[in-house]
Coordinates of C-alpha atoms in Angstrom, one line a residue:
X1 CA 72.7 -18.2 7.8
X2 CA 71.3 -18.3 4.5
X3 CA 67.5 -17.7 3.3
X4 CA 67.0 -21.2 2.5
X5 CA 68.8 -22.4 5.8
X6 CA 66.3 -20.2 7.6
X7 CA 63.2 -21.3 6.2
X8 CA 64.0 -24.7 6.6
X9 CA 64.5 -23.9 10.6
X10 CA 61.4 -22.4 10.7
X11 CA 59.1 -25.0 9.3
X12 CA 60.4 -27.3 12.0
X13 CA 57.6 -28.1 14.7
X14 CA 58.3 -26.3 18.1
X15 CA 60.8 -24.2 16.6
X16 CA 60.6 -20.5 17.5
X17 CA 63.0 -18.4 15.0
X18 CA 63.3 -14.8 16.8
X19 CA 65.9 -12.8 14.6
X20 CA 67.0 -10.8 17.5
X21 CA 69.3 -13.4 19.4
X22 CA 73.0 -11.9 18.6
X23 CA 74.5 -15.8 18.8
X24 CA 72.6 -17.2 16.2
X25 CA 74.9 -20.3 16.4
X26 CA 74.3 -21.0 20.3
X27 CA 70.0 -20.4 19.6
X28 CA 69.5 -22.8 17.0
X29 CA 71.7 -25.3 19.3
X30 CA 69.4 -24.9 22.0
X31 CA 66.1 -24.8 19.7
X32 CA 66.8 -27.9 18.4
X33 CA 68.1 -29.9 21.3
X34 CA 64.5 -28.6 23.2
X35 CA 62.7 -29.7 20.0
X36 CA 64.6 -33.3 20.1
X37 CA 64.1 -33.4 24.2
X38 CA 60.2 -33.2 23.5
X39 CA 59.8 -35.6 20.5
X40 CA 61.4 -38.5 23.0
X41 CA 59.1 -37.6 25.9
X42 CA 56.9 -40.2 26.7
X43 CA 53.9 -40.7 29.2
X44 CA 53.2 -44.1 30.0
X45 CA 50.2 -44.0 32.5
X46 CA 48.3 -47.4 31.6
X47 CA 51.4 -49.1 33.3
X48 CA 52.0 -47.0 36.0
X49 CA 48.3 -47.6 36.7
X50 CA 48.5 -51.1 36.6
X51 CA 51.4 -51.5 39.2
X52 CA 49.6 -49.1 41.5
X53 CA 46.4 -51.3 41.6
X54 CA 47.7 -55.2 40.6
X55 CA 50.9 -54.7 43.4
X56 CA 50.9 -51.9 45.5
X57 CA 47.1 -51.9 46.3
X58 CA 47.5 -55.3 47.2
X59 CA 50.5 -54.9 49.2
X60 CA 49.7 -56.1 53.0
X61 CA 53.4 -56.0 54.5
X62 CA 53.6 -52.2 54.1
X63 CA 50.2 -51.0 54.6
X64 CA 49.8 -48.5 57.4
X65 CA 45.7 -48.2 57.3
X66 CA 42.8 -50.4 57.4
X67 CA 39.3 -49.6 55.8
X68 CA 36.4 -51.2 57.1
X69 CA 33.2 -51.0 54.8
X70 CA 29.6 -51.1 55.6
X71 CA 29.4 -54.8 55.5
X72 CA 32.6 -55.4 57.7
X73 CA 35.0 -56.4 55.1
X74 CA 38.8 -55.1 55.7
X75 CA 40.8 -53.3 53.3
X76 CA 44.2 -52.3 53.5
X77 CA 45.8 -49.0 52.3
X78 CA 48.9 -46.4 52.5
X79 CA 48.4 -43.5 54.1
X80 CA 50.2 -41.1 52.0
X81 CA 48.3 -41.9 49.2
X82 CA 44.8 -41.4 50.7
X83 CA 46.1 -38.3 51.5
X84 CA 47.0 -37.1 48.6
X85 CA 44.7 -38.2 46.6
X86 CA 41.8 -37.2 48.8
X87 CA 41.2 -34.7 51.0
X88 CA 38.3 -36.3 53.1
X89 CA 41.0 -38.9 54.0
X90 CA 43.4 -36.4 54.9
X91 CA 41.0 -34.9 57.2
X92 CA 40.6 -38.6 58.7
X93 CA 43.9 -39.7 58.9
X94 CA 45.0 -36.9 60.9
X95 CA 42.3 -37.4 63.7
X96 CA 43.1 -41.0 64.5
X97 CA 45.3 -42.4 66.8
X98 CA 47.2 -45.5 65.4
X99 CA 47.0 -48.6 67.0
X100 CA 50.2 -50.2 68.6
X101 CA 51.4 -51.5 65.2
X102 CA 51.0 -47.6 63.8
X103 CA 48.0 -49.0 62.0
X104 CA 45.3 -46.4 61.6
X105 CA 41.8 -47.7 61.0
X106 CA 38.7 -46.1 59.5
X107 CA 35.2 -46.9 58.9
X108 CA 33.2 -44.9 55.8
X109 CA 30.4 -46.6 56.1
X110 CA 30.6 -47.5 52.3
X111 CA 29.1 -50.9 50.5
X112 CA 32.2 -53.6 49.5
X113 CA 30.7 -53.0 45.9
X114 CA 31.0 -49.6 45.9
X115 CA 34.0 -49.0 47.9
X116 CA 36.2 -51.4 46.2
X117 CA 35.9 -49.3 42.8
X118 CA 36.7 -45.8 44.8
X119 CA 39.9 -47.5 46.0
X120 CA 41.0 -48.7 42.6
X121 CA 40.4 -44.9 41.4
X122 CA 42.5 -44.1 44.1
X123 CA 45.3 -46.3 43.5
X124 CA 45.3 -46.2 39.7
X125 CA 42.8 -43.6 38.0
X126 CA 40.7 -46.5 36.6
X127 CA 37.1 -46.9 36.8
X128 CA 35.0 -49.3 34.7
X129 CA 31.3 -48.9 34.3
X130 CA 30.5 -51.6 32.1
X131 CA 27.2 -53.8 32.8
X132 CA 26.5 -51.3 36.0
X133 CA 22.9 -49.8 36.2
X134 CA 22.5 -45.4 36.1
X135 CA 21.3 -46.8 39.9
X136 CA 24.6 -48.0 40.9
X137 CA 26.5 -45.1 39.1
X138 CA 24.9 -42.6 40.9
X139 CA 25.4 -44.1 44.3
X140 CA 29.3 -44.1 43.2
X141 CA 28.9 -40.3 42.8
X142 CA 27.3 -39.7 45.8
X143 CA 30.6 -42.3 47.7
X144 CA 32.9 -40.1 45.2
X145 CA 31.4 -36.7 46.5
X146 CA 31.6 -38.1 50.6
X147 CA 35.3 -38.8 50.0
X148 CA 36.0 -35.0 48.1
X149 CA 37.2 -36.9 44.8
X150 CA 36.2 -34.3 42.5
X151 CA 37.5 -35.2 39.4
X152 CA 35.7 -38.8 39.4
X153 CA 32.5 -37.0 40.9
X154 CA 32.3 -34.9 38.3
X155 CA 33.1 -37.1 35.7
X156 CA 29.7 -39.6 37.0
X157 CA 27.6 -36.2 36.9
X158 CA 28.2 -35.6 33.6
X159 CA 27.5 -38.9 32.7
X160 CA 24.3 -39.6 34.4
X161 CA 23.0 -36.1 33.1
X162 CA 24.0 -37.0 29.0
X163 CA 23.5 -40.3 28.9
X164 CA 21.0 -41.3 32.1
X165 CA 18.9 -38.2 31.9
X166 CA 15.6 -41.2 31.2
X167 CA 16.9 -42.8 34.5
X168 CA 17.1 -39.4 36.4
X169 CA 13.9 -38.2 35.5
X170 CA 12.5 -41.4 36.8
X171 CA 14.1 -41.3 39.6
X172 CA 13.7 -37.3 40.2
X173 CA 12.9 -37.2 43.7
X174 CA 15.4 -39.4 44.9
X175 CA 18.3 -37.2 42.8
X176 CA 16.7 -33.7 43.8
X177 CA 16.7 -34.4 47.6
X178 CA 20.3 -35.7 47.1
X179 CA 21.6 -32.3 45.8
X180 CA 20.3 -30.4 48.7
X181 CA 21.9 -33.3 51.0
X182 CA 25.5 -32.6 49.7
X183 CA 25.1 -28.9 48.2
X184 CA 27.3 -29.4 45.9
X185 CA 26.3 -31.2 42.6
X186 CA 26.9 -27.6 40.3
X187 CA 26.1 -29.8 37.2
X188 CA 22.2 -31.4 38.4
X189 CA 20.9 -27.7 39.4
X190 CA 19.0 -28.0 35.9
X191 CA 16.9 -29.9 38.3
X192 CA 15.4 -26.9 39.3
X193 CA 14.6 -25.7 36.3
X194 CA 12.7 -29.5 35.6
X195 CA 10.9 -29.0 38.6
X196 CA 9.5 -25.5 37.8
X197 CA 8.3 -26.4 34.6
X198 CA 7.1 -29.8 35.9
X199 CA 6.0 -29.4 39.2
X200 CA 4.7 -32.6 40.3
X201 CA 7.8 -34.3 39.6
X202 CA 8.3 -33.5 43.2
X203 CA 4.8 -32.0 45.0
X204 CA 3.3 -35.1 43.3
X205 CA 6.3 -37.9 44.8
X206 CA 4.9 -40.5 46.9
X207 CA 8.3 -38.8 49.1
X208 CA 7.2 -35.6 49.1
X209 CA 7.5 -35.2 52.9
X210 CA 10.8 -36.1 53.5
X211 CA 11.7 -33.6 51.1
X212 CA 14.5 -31.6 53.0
X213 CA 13.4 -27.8 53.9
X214 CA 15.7 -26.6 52.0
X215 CA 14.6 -27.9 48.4
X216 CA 10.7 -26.7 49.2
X217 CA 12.3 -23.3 50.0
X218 CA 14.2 -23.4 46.8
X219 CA 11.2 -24.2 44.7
X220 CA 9.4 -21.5 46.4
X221 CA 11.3 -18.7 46.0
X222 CA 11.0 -19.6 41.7
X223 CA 9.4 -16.8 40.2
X224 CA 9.2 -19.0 37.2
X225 CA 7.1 -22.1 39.5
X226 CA 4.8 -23.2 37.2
X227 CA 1.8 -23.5 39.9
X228 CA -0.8 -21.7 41.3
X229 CA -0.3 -20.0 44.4
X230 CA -3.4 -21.8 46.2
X231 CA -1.9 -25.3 44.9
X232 CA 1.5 -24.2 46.4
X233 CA -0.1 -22.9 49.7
X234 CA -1.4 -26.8 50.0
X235 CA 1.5 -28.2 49.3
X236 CA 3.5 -25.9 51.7
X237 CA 0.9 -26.7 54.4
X238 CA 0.8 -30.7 53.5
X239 CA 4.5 -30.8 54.0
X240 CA 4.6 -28.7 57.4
X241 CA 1.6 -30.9 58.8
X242 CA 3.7 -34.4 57.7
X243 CA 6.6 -33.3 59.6
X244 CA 4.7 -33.3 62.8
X245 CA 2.9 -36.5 62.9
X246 CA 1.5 -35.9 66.4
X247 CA -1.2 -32.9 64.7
X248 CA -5.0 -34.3 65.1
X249 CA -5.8 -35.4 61.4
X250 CA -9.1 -32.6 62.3
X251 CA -8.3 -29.5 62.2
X252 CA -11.3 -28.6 64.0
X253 CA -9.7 -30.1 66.9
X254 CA -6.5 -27.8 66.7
X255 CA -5.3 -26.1 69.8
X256 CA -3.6 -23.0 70.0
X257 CA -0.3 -25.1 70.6
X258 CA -1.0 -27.2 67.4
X259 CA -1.1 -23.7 65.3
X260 CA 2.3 -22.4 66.9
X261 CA 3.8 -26.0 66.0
X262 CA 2.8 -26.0 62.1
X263 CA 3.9 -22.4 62.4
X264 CA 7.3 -22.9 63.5
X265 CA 7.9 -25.9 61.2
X266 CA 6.7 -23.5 58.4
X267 CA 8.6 -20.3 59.9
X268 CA 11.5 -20.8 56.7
X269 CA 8.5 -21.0 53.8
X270 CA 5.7 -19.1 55.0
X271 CA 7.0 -15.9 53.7
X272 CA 7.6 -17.2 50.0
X273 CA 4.3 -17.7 49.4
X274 CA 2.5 -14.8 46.9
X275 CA -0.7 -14.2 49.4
X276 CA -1.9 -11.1 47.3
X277 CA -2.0 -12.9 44.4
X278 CA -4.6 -15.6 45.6
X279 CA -8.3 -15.1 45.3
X280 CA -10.9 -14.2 47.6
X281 CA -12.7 -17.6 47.4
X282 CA -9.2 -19.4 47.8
X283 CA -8.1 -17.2 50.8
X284 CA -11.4 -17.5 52.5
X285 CA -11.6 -21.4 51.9
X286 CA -7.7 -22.4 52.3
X287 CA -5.7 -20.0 54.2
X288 CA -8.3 -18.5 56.7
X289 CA -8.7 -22.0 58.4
X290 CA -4.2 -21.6 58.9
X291 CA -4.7 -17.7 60.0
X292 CA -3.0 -18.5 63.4
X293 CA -0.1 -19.7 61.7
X294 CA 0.5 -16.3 59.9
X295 CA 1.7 -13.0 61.5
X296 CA -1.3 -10.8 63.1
X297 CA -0.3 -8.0 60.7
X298 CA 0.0 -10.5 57.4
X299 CA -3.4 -11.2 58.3
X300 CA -4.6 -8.2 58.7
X301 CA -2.8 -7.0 55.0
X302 CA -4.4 -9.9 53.3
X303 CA -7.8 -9.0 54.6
X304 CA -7.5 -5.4 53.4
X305 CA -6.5 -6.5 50.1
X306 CA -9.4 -8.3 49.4
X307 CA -11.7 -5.4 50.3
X308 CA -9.7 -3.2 49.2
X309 CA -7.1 -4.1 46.7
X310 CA -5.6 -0.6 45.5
X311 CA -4.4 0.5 48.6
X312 CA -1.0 -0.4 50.0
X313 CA 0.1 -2.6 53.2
X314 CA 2.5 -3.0 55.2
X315 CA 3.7 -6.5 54.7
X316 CA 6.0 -7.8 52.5
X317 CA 4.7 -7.9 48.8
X318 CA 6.5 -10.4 46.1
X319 CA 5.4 -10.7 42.4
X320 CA 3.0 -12.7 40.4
X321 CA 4.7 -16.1 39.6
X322 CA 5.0 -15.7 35.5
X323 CA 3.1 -18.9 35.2
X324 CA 2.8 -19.4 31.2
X325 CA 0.2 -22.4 31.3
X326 CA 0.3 -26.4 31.9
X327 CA 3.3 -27.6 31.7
X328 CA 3.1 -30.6 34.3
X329 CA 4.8 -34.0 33.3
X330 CA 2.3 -35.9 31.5
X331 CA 3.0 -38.8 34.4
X332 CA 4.3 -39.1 37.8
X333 CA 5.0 -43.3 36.9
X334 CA 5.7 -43.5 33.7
X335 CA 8.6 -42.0 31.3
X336 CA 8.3 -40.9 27.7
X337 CA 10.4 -43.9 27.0
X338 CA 8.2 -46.1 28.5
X339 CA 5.3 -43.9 26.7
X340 CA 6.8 -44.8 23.5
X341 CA 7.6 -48.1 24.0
X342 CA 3.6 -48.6 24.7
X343 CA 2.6 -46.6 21.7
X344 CA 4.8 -49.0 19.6
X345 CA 2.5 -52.0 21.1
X346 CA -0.8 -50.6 20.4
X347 CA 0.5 -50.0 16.7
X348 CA 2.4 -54.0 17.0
X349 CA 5.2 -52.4 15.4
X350 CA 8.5 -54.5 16.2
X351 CA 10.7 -51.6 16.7
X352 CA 9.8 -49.0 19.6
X353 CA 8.9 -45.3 18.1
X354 CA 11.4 -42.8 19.2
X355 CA 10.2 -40.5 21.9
X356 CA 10.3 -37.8 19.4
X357 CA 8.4 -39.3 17.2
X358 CA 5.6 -41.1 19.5
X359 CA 2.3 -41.1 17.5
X360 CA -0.2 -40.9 20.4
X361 CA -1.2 -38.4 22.8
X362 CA -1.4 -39.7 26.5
X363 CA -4.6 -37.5 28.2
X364 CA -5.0 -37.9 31.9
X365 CA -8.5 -39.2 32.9
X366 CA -7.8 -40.4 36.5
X367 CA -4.8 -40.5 39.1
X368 CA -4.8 -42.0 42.3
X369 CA -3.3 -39.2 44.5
X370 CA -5.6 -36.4 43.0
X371 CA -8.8 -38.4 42.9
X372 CA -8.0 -41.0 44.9
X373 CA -7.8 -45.0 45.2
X374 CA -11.4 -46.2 45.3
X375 CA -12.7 -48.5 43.3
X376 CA -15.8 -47.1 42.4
X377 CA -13.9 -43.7 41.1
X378 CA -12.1 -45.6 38.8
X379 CA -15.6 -46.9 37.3
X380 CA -17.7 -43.3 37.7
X381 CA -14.0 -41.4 35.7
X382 CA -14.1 -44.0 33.1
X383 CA -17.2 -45.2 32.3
X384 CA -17.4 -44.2 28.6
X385 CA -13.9 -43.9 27.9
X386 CA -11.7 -46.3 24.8
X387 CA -8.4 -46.7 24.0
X388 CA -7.0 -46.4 27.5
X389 CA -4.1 -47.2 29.2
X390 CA -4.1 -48.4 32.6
X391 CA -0.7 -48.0 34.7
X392 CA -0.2 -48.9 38.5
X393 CA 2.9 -48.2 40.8
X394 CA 3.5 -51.6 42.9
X395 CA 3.9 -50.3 46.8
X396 CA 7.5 -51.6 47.8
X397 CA 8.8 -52.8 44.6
X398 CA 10.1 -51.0 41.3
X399 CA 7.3 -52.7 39.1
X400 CA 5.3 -50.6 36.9
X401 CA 2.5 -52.7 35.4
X402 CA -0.4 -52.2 33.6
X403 CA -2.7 -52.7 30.1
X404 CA -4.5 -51.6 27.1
X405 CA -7.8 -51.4 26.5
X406 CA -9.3 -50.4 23.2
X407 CA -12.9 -50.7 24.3
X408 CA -14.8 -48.4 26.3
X409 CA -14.9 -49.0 30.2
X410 CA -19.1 -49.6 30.7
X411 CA -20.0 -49.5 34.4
X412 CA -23.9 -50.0 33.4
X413 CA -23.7 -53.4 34.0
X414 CA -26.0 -55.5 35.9
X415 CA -25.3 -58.7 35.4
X416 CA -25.4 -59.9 39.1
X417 CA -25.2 -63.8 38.5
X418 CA -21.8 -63.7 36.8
X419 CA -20.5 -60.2 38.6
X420 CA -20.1 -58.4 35.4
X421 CA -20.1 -58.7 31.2
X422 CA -16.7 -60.1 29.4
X423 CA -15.8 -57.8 26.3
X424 CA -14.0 -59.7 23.6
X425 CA -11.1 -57.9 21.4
X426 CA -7.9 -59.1 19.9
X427 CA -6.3 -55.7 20.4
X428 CA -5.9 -55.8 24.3
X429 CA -2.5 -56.4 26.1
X430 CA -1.3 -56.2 29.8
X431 CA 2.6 -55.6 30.5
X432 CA 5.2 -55.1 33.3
X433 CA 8.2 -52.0 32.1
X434 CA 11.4 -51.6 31.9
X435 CA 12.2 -49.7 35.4
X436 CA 14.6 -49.3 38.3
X437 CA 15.8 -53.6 39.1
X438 CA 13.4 -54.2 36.6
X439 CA 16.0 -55.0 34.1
X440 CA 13.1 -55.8 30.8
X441 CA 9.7 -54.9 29.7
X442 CA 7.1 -58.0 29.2
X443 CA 4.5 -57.6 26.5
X444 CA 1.6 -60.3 27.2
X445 CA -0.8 -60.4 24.2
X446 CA -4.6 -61.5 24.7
X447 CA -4.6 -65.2 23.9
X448 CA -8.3 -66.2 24.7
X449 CA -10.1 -62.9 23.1
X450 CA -13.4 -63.8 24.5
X451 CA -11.8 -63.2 27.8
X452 CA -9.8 -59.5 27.2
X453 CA -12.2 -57.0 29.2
X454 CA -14.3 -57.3 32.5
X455 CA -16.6 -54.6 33.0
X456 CA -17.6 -55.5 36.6
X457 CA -21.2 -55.3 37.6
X458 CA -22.5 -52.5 39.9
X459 CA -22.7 -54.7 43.0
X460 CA -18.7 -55.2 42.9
X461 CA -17.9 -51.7 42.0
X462 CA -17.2 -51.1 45.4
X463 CA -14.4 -53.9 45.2
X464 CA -13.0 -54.0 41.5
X465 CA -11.2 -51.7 39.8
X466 CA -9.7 -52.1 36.4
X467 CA -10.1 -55.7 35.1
X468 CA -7.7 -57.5 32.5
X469 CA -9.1 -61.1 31.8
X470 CA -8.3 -63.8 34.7
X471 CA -4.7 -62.3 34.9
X472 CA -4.3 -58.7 35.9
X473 CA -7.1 -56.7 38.3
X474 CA -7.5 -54.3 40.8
X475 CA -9.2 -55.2 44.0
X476 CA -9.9 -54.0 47.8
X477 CA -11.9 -54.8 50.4
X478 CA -11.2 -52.0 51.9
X479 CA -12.3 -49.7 49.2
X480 CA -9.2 -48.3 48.8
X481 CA -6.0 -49.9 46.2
X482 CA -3.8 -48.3 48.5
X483 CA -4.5 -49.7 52.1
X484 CA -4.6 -53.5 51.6
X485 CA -3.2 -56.1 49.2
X486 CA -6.1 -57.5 47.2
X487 CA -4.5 -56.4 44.3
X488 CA -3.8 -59.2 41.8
X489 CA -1.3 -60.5 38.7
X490 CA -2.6 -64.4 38.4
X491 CA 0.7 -66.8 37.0
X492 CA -1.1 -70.2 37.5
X493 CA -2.4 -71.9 34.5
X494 CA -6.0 -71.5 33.8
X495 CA -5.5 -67.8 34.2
X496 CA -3.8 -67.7 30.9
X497 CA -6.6 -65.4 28.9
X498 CA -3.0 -63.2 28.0
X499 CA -0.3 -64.9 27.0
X500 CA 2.1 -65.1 30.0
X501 CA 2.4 -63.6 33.6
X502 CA 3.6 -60.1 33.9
X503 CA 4.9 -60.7 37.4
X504 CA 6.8 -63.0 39.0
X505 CA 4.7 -63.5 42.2
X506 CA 1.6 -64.9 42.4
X507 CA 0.1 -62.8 45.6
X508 CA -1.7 -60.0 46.3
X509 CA 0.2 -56.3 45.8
X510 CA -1.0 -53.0 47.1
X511 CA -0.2 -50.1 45.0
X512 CA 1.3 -46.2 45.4
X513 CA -0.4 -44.8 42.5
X514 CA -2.5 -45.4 39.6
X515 CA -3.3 -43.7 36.4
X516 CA -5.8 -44.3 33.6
X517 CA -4.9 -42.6 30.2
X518 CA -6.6 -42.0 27.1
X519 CA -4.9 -42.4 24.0
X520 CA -5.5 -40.4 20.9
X521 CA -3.5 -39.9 17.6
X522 CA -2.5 -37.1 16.8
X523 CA -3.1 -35.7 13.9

């Protein structure tokens, strides 16, 4: 073969030229009819997939299995290919016993919605996500995961965590008690690492008791937890004594059975906690009152290292936690998005700010589940305080509502005859976000600014919280936001001080949690 001939072979794609092949004839032969075999290969899935779904799918002469879902409707199926293409049906198919028509049937205990999408996967690789909420798509990860369909599992996982990652955070507890349910989500462990630098993601969860054992015990062995020990000591003890219901609410009233329960419950966690690195005060004040629940000679080791710190013990000793400062979420209701999307209303810009970009700082004066739901706390926290935002959890619903105040909260009032002092302002807004079924945000302007602010009078302290025009308040008779439904967002007519309703329904709410922020510039 000549030079020329050569280099021309070689520049062909897939062509391999190895000058040691005797027959030189017979190996270009063979190159080029494997090079002419590729170039008319062809893979034609999209049509393969669409006979799969549109005909065999649907095919109920030759069926050999019937599905039943959650809500009783009946799917038929072959059984080769559930087996094949999953290995929890294999596992299924093989422990039934057909019926006299060699019909097997199974029940997954899967929703119509959601199971009808896992059987298209199955049949034809397909799976459309358009117009579906980050809800629904991890629910079809969790169904993907109980029926071992890896590919599609991981494939949701991915996208919840680069796209949804808003939607997991506000949804954190929900997703982290799911990963220790299956044990088996590799890609959603950066929870952890959330959860250490933002603790009360999860010790702060209205849910934080049905958090399974072996999350807590996760968290707890973090050297990295960004808590102090005393805090995690209450927590640890909070979530033992919710597990047994049946434990007198006094613990002056414990019996020696009532220790040895809590300490069995606990049995897992108590040794995770750093005991030597807790205070005097804190030891004295917090953990002597649990002693009985603690090993005689743990005891005994704490005591001597109070007195006596130098010297060694006999118990088990575990590190400092390296805990580098504050780093708690900001909120345990709402999101940066929804932070920013707020921000952009107090500036009435008509795009929202990015949440890298959001101009105001959002600094903690009161939450409900540290300080607690009284009405008269929320007037003694923020008497004195402008430029808040108000934002409350409705009990039993996704709604997140709330409003702005740029005055200052005055609880000095004593105007008896008309309960309290309207503050007028044209800056003021309520709202309802963006969140869970919530599907949109509403903005509601003041309308009548004579009407914005109610600073309620001392005599109805007791009874009012936060007070936004005829439209949006806070009440209990009970003293407490959380224990009855007093709670109000007004939608009849006259109540129109804002510009429209923030909530659908007229009645009374109760409410999870609350929190009042100030907000401030930044410079």
């Amino acid at each position: 073969m000549s030079l020329q001939m050569f280099k021309i072979f070689k520049s062909l794609p897939f062509v391999t030229i190895s000058i040691r092949n005797t027959n030189k004839k017979a190996y270009f032969t063979s190159v080029l009819s494997n090079s002419q075999k590729r170039k008319m290969s062809f893979q034609l899935f999209d049509k393969l997939s669409q006979n799969f779904t549109d005909f065999l799918l649907n095919d109920k002469d030759n069926h050999n299995v019937i599905i039943e879902s959650k809500d009783k409707k009946t799917y038929t199926a072959h059984s080769n290919i559930l087996k094949y293409r999953s290995l929890y049906f294999r596992k299924e198919l093989e422990n039934i016993i057909p019926d006299a028509n060699n019909i097997k049937t199974i029940k997954p205990n899967i929703s119509d919605e959601i199971f009808e999408i896992i059987l298209k996967y199955i049949y034809g690789g397909v799976v459309n996500l358009e117009k579906v909420e980050p809800g629904f798509i991890f629910d079809l990860m969790l169904a993907a995961n109980k029926f071992e369909l890896e590919e599609l599992s991981k494939k949701l996982e991915i996208i919840l965590i680069e796209d949804k990652i808003t939607w997991l955070k506000r949804h954190f507890s929900l997703v982290y008690k799911s990963i220790f349910d299956k044990q088996n989500f590799k890609d959603l462990e950066f929870c952890n690492d959330i959860v250490a630098k933002y603790p009360d993601l999860i010790f702060d969860s209205s849910d934080f008791a049905s958090l399974p054992e072996s999350a807590l015990m996760s968290l707890l062995k973090r050297d990295d937890l960004q808590m102090k020990e005393i805090e995690i000591w209450d927590y640890v003890i909070k979530w033992g004594i919710s597990q047994n219901p049946s434990l007198p609410t006094n613990l002056e009233k414990w019996m020696n059975e009532n220790f040895h329960t809590l300490k069995t419950t606990l049995q897992q966690c108590l040794p995770l906690i750093r005991y030597f690195h807790i205070t005097n005060v804190e030891i004295y004040d917090k953990i002597r009152p649990y002693k009985k629940i603690l090993d005689k000679q743990l005891w005994e080791d704490i005591i001597q290292h109070s007195f006596a710190p130098d010297r060694s013990v006999k118990s088990i000793t575990l590190p400092a936690r390296s805990v580098t400062g504050p780093k708690k979420h900001f909120s345990t209701i709402i999101s940066e998005d929804h932070a920013a999307e707020i921000s952009s209303w107090i500036d009435r810009e008509t795009t929202i700010y990015p949440t890298t970009n959001i101009p105001y700082k959002f600094e903690l004066i009161l939450r409900g589940t540290i300080d607690g739901f009284a009405p008269q706390t929320f007037w003694n926290i923020c008497h004195g305080h402008a430029c808040t935002v108000v934002v409350v959890k409705v009990k039993g619903t996704d709604e997140i509502i709330g409003g702005y105040n740029p005055l200052t909260w005055d609880n000095t009032c004593d105007d008896t005859h008309n309960e309290g002092q309207w503050m007028e302002t044209n800056d003021s807004f309520i709202f309802s976000l963006k969140n869970g079924n919530i599907q949109n945000s509403i903005l509601s302007r003041i309308k009548n600014t004579q009407y914005a602010i109610f600073n309620v009078c001392k005599d109805y302290q007791n009874y009012f919280g936060p007070y936004f025009g005829w439209i949006f308040f806070l009440f209990s008779r009970e003293f407490n936001f959380n224990l009855d439904e007093g709670s109000r967002c007004n939608t009849y007519s006259r109540s129109y001080h804002y510009e429209r309703p923030i909530r659908a329904a007229s009645g009374g709410f109760s409410i999870d949690n609350y929190e009042v922020f100030k907000v401030i510039r930044k410079s």
